Coordinates of C-alpha atoms in Angstrom, one line a residue:
X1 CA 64.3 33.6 72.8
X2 CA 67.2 33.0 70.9
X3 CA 66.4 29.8 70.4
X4 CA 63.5 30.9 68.3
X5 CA 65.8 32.4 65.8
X6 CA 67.0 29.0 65.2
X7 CA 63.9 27.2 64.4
X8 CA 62.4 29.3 61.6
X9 CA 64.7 28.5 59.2
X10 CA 64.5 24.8 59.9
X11 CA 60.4 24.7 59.9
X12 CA 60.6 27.1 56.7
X13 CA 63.0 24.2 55.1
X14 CA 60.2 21.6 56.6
X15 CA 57.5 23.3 54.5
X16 CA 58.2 21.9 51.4
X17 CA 59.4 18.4 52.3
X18 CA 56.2 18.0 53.6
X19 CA 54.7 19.1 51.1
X20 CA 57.2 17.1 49.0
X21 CA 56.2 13.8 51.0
X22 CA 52.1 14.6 51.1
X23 CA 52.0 15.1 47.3
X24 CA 54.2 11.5 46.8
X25 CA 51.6 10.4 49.5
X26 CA 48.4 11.1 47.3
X27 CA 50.5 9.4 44.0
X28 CA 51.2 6.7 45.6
X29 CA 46.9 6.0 46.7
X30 CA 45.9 7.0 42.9
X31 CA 48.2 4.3 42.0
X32 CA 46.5 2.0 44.1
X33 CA 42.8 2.9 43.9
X34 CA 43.6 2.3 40.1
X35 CA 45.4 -1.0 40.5
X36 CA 42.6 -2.4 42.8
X37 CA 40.0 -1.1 40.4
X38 CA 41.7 -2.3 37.4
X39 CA 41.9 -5.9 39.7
X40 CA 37.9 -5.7 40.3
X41 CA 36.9 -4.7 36.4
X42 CA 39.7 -8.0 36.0
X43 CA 37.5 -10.1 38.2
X44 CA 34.6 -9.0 37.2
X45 CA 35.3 -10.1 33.5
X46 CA 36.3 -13.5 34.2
X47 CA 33.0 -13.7 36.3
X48 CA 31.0 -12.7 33.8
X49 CA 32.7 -15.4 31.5
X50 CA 32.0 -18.1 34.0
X51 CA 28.4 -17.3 34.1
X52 CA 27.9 -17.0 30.5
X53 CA 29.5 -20.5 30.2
X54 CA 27.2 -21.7 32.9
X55 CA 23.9 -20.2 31.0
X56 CA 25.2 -21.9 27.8
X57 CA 25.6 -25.2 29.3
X58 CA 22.2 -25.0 31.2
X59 CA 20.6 -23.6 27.8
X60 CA 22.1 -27.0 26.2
X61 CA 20.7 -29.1 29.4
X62 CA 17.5 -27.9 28.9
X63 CA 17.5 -28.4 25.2
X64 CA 18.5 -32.3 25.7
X65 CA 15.5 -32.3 28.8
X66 CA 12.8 -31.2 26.5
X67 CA 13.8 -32.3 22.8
X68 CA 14.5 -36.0 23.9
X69 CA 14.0 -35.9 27.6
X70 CA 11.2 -38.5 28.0
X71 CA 12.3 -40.1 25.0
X72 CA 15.9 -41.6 26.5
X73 CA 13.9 -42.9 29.9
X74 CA 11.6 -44.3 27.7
X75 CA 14.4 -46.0 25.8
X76 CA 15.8 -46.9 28.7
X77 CA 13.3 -48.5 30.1
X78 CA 12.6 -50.2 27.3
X79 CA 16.3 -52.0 27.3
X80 CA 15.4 -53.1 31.0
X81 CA 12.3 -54.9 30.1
X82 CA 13.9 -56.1 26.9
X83 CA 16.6 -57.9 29.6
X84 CA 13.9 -59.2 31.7
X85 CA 12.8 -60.8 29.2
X86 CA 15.5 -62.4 27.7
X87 CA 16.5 -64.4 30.6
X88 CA 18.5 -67.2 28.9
X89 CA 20.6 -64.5 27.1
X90 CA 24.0 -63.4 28.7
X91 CA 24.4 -60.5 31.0
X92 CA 23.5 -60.0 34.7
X93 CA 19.3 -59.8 35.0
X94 CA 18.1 -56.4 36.6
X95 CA 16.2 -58.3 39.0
X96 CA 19.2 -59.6 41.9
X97 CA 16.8 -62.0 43.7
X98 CA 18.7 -65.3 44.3
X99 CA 17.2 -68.2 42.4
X100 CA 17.1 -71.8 42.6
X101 CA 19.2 -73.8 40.9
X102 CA 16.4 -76.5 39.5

């Protein structure tokens, strides 16, 4: 029983230090509940950015498709024939079939 004596004072010092410790404990998660969520709103920015610069360039694509779209394959096309044509002109012909040398 004497040995009792001994131990109160010791777990009435205890008291606070844990105390002491638990409060440092709860700092120390705010701090990095914050961090992390400051990290997310971070990510989420840059995200947003990276979309907005994707909708911008498809909003351009889609612009170039239906302005003048069917106008550059018809240009296009238009320089193939033009080449098939012009046979005796330089350049490589569309058509690769081997020919006869006459």
């Amino acid at each position: 029983m004497e040995n009792v004596g001994v131990f109160i004072p010791i777990i009435a010092l205890m008291i606070p230090i844990v105390a002491i410790w638990t409060k440092h404990q709860q700092k120390l998660a705010e701090m990095n509940i914050q961090s992390t969520a400051q990290a997310t709103a971070e990510q989420a920015a840059q995200y947003a950015s990276k979309v907005q610069q994707l909708e911008d360039r498809v909003k351009v694509l889609e612009r170039i498709v239906t302005d003048k779209g069917y106008d550059v394959a018809t240009q296009i096309e238009a320089l193939r024939d033009q080449r098939r044509v012009d046979e005796t002109g330089s350049g490589v012909p569309l058509d690769m079939a081997k020919r006869e040398n006459v």
